[in-house]
Coordinates of C-alpha atoms and ligand atoms in Angstrom, one line a residue:
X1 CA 0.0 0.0 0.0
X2 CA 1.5 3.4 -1.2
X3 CA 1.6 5.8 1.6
X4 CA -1.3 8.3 0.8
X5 CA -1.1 10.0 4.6
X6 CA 1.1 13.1 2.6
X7 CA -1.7 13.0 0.1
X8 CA -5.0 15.5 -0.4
X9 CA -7.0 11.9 -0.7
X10 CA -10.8 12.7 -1.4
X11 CA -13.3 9.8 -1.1
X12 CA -17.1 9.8 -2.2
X13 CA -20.0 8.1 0.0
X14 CA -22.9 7.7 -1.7
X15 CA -26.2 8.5 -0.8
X16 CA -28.0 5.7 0.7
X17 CA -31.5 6.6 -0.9
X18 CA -34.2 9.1 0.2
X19 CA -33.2 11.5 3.2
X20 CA -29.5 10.4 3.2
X21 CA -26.4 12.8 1.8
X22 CA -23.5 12.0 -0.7
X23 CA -20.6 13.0 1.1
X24 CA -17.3 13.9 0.0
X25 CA -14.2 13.8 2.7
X26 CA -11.5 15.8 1.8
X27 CA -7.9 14.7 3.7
X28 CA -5.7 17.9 4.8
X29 CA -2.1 15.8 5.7
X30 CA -0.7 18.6 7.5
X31 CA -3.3 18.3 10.2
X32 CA -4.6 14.7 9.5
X33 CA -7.8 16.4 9.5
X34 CA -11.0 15.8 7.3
X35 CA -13.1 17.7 5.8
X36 CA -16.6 17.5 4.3
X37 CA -19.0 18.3 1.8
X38 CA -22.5 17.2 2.4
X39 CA -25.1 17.4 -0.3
X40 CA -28.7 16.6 -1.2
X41 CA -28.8 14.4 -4.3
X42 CA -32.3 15.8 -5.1
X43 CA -31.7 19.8 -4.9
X44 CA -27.7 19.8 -5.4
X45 CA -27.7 21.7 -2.4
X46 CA -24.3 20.9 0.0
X47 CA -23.2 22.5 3.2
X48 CA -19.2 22.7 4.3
X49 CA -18.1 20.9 7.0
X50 CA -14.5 21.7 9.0
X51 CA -12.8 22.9 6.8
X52 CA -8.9 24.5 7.0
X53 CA -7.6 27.7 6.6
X54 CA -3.5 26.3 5.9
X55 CA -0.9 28.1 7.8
X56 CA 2.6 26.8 8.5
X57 CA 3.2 26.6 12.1
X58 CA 7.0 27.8 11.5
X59 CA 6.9 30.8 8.9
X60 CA 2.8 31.7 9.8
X61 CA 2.3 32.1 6.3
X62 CA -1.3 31.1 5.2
X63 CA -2.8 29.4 1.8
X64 CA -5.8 28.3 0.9
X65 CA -5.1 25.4 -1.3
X66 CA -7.4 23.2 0.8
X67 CA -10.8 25.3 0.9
X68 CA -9.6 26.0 -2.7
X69 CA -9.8 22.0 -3.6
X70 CA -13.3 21.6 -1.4
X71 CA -14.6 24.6 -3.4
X72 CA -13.3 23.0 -7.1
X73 CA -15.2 20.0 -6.0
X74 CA -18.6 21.7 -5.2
X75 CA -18.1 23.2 -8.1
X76 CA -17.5 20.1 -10.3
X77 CA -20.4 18.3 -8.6
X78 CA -22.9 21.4 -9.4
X79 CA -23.7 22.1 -6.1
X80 CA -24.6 25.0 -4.2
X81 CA -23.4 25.6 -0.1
X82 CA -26.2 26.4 1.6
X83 CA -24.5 26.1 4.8
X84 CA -20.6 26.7 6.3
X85 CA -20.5 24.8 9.6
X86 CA -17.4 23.8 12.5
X87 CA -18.5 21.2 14.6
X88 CA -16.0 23.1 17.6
X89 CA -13.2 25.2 17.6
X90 CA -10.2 23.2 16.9
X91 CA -7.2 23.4 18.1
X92 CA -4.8 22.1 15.5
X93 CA -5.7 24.2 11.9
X94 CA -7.7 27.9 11.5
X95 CA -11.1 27.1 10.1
X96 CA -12.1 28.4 6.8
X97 CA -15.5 29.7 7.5
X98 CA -14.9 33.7 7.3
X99 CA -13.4 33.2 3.7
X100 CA -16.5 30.7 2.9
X101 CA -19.0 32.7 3.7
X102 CA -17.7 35.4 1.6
X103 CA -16.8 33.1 -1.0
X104 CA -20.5 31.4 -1.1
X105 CA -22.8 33.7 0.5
X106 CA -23.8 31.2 2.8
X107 CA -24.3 31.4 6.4
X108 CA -21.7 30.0 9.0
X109 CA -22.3 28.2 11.8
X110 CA -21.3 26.3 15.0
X111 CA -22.1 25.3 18.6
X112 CA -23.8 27.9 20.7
X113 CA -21.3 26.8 23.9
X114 CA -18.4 28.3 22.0
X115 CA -19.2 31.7 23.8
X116 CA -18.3 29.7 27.0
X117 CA -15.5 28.8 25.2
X118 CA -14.5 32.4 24.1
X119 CA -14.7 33.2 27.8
X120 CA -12.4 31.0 28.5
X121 CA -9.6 31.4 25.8
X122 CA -10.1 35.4 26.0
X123 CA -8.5 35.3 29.9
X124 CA -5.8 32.7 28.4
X125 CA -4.8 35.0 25.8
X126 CA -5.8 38.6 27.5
X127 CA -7.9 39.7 25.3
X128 CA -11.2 40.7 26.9
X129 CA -14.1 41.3 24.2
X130 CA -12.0 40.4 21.5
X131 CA -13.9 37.3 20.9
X132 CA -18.0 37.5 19.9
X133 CA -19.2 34.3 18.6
X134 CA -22.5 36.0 18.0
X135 CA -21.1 38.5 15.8
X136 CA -18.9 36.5 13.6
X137 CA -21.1 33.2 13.3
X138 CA -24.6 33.7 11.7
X139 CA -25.9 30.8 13.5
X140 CA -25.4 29.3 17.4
X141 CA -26.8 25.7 17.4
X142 CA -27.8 24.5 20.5
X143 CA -28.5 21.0 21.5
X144 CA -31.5 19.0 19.4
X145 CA -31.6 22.3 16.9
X146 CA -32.7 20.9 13.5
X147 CA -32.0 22.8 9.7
X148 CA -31.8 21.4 6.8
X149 CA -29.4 21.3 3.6
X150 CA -31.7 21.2 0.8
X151 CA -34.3 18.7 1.8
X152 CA -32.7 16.9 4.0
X153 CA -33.1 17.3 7.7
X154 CA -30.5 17.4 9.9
X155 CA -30.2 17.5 13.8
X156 CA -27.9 18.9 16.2
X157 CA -26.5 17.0 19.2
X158 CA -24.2 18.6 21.5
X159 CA -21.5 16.5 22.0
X160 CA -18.9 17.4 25.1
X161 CA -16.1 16.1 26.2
X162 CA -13.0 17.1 23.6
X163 CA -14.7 20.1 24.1
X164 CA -17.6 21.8 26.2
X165 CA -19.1 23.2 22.9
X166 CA -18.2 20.4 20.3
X167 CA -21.5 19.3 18.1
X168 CA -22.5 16.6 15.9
X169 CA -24.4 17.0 12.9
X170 CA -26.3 14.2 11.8
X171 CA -27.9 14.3 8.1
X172 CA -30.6 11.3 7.6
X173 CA -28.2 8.0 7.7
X174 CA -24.6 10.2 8.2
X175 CA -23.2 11.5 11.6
X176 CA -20.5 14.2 11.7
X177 CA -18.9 13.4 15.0
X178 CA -15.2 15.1 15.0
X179 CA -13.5 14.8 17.6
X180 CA -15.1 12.2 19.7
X181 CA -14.6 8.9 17.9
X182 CA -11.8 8.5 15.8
X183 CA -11.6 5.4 12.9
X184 CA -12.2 2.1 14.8
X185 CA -8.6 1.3 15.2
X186 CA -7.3 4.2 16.3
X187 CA -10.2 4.8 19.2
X188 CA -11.4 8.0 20.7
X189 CA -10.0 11.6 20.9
X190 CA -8.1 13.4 23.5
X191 CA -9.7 15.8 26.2
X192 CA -7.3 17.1 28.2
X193 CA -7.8 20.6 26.3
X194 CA -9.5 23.5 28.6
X195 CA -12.8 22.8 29.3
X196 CA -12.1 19.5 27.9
X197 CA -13.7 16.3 30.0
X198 CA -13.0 12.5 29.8
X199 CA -16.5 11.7 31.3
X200 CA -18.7 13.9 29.2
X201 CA -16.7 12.4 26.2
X202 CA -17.2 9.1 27.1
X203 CA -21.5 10.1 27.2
X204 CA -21.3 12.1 24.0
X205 CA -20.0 9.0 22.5
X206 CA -23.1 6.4 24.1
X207 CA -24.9 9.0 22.3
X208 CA -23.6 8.6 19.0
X209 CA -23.1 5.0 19.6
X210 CA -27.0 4.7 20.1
X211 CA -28.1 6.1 16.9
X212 CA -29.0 3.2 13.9
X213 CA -26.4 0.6 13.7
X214 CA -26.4 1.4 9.7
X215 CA -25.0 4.9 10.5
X216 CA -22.6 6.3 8.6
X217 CA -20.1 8.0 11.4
X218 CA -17.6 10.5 9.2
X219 CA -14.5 11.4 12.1
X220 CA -12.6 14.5 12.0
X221 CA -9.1 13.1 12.2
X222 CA -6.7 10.6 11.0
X223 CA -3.2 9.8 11.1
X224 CA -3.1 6.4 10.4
X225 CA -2.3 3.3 12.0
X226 CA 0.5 0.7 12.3
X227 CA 1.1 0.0 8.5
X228 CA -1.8 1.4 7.4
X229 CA -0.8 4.3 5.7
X230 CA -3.9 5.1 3.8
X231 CA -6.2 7.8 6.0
X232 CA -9.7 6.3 6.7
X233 CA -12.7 8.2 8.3
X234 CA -15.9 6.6 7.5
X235 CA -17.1 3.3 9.4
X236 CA -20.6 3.0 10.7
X237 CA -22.1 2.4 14.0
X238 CA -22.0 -0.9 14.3
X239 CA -18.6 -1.5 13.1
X240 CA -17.7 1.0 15.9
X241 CA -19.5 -1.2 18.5
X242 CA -17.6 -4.2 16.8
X243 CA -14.9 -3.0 17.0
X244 CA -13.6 0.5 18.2
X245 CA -10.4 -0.2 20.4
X246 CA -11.1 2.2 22.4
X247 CA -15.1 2.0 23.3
X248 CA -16.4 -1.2 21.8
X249 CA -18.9 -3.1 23.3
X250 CA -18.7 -4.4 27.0
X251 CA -16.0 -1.3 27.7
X252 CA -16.0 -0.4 30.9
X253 CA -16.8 3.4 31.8
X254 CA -14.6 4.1 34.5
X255 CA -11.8 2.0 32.8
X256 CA -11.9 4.1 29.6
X257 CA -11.6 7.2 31.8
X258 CA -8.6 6.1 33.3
X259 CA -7.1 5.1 30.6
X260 CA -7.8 8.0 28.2
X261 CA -6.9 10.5 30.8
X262 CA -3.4 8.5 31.5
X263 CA -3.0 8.9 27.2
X264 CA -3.7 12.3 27.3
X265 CA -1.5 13.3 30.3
X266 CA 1.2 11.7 27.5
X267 CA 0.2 13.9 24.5
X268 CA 2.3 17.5 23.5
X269 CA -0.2 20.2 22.8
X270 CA -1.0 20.3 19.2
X271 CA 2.0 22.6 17.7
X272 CA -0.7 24.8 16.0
X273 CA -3.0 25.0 18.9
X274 CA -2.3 28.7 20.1
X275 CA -2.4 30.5 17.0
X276 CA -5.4 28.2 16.3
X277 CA -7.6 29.3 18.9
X278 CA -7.5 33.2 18.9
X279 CA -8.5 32.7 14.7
X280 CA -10.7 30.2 15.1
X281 CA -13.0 32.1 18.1
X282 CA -13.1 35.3 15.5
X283 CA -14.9 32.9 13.0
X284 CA -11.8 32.0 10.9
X285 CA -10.5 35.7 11.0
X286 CA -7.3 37.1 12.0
X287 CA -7.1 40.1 14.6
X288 CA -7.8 43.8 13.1
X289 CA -4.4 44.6 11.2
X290 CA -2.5 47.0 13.2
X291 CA -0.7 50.5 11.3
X292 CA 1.2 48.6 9.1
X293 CA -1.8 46.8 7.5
X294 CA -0.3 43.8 9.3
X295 CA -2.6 41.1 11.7
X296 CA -0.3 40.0 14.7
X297 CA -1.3 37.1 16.8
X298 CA -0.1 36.9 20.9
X299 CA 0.9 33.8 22.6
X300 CA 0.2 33.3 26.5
X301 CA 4.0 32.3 27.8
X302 CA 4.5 29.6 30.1
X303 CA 0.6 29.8 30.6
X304 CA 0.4 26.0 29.6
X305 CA 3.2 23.1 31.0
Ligands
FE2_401 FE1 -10.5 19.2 17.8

């Protein structure tokens, strides 16, 4: 198997019938992370889900070659965004959704909890009332909030634990869980980030675990595993109750915890996570440029261990 982990892979899911989305994911190597379009087959109408702004974490230049290749492929598909949604604020790549939403017209979107989240990155970073989730998302879902992409109807569950604000979107047969399962080998995500919670991760993923076994769950990471060098992100429920390392059936709660909390006491903060945040809470923008038409960013020191 040729190693496709450096690789822009894209990988089609086909709609499963009436009510149920064709989705594209879109692999973005530098982060591992995936990317989605989500479309009704009937009205060609998609919304965007998590997709990166690309910055290098050493010279903090930007690019936008991946919401550039997620655009050419709505495009190629004849579909229209209806829709430019984060399922949280991540912590490891700026979101696209300020330059989508002027690139589409559509609205952007994301879980109502990130103004808790705001309050608790603006003391980090010092910046009191520099962050307004209200005024630079058009939408704040709250739990069991439903909209819908074309005709298809889709649901909001608020999903905690790698976050206090993280959502899943589920679209007829497909779930967008992120960061709370990861593929089946590979197990859970960590939540050892603030605000994050081992406990309300392990419920959010019951949750998702009790939807129809025939779900399509669509993860929001992957860096492959062992020798399997090819990034994967769609399995459906059951296989996840077959076989998840981390959470299959007859886990034990209060093992899990243990042990994911142990893992994450092990893990470096992502490398991109500090520039990541203050971006990310202004909607995918960077701060006002200061006099020399410039944007700066500011970085809490020894803050974090
Ligand atoms: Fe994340």
């Amino acid at each position: 198997m040729s190693d496709k982990l450096n690789e822009r892979v894209v990988r089609h899911s086909p709609s499963q019938g009436a009510g149920s989305p064709d989705v594209w994911g879109v692999y973005e190597p530098d982060t591992g992370s995936v990317q989605y379009v989500v479309a009704d087959p009937a009205t060609k109408k998609a919304a965007l889900i998590d997709v990166v702004w690309n910055f290098s974490p050493k010279s903090y230049a930007t690019d936008t070659v991946s919401m550039d290749q997620v655009m050419d492929l709505v495009a190629r598909e004849g579909l229209s965004v209806e829709w430019v949604l984060d399922t949280h604020p991540h912590a490891d790549h700026w979101i696209a959704s300020a330059h989508l939403k002027e690139r589409t017209g559509a609205p952007n979107a994301i879980g109502e909890r990130v103004r808790t989240i705001a309050g608790l990155w603006s003391e980090i970073y010092h910046v009191e009332g520099a962050f307004d989730a209200d005024r630079d998302f058009d939408r704040l879902f709250a739990d069991g909030d439903t909209f819908t992409i074309g005709e298809l109807d889709v649901r909001v569950m608020l999903s905690t634990g790698h976050t206090l604000g993280s959502i899943t979107y589920v679209v007829g047969d497909a779930a967008f869980v992120h960061d709370t399962l990861m593929y089946p080998d590979s197990g859970t995500s960590r939540c050892d980030f603030p605000g994050g919670s081992a406990a309300e991760l392990w419920d959010s993923i019951q949750a998702i675990l009790s939807l129809p076994d025939e779900t399509r769950l669509f993860v929001g990471h992957d860096y492959g595993k062992g020798d399997r060098v090819e990034p994967m992100w769609e399995s459906t429920v059951a296989e996840h109750k077959a076989s998840n390392v981390h959470v299959k059936d007859g886990t034990v709660r209060e093992e899990w915890i243990a042990t994911r909390e142990a893992r994450d006491d092990t893990l470096p903060l992502p490398d991109r996570m500090l520039a990541a945040l203050q971006v990310n809470l202004r909607g995918g923008r960077l701060p006002e440029a200061e006099s020399d038409g410039r944007a700066y960013l500011k970085l809490p020191v020894d803050y974090f261990d």
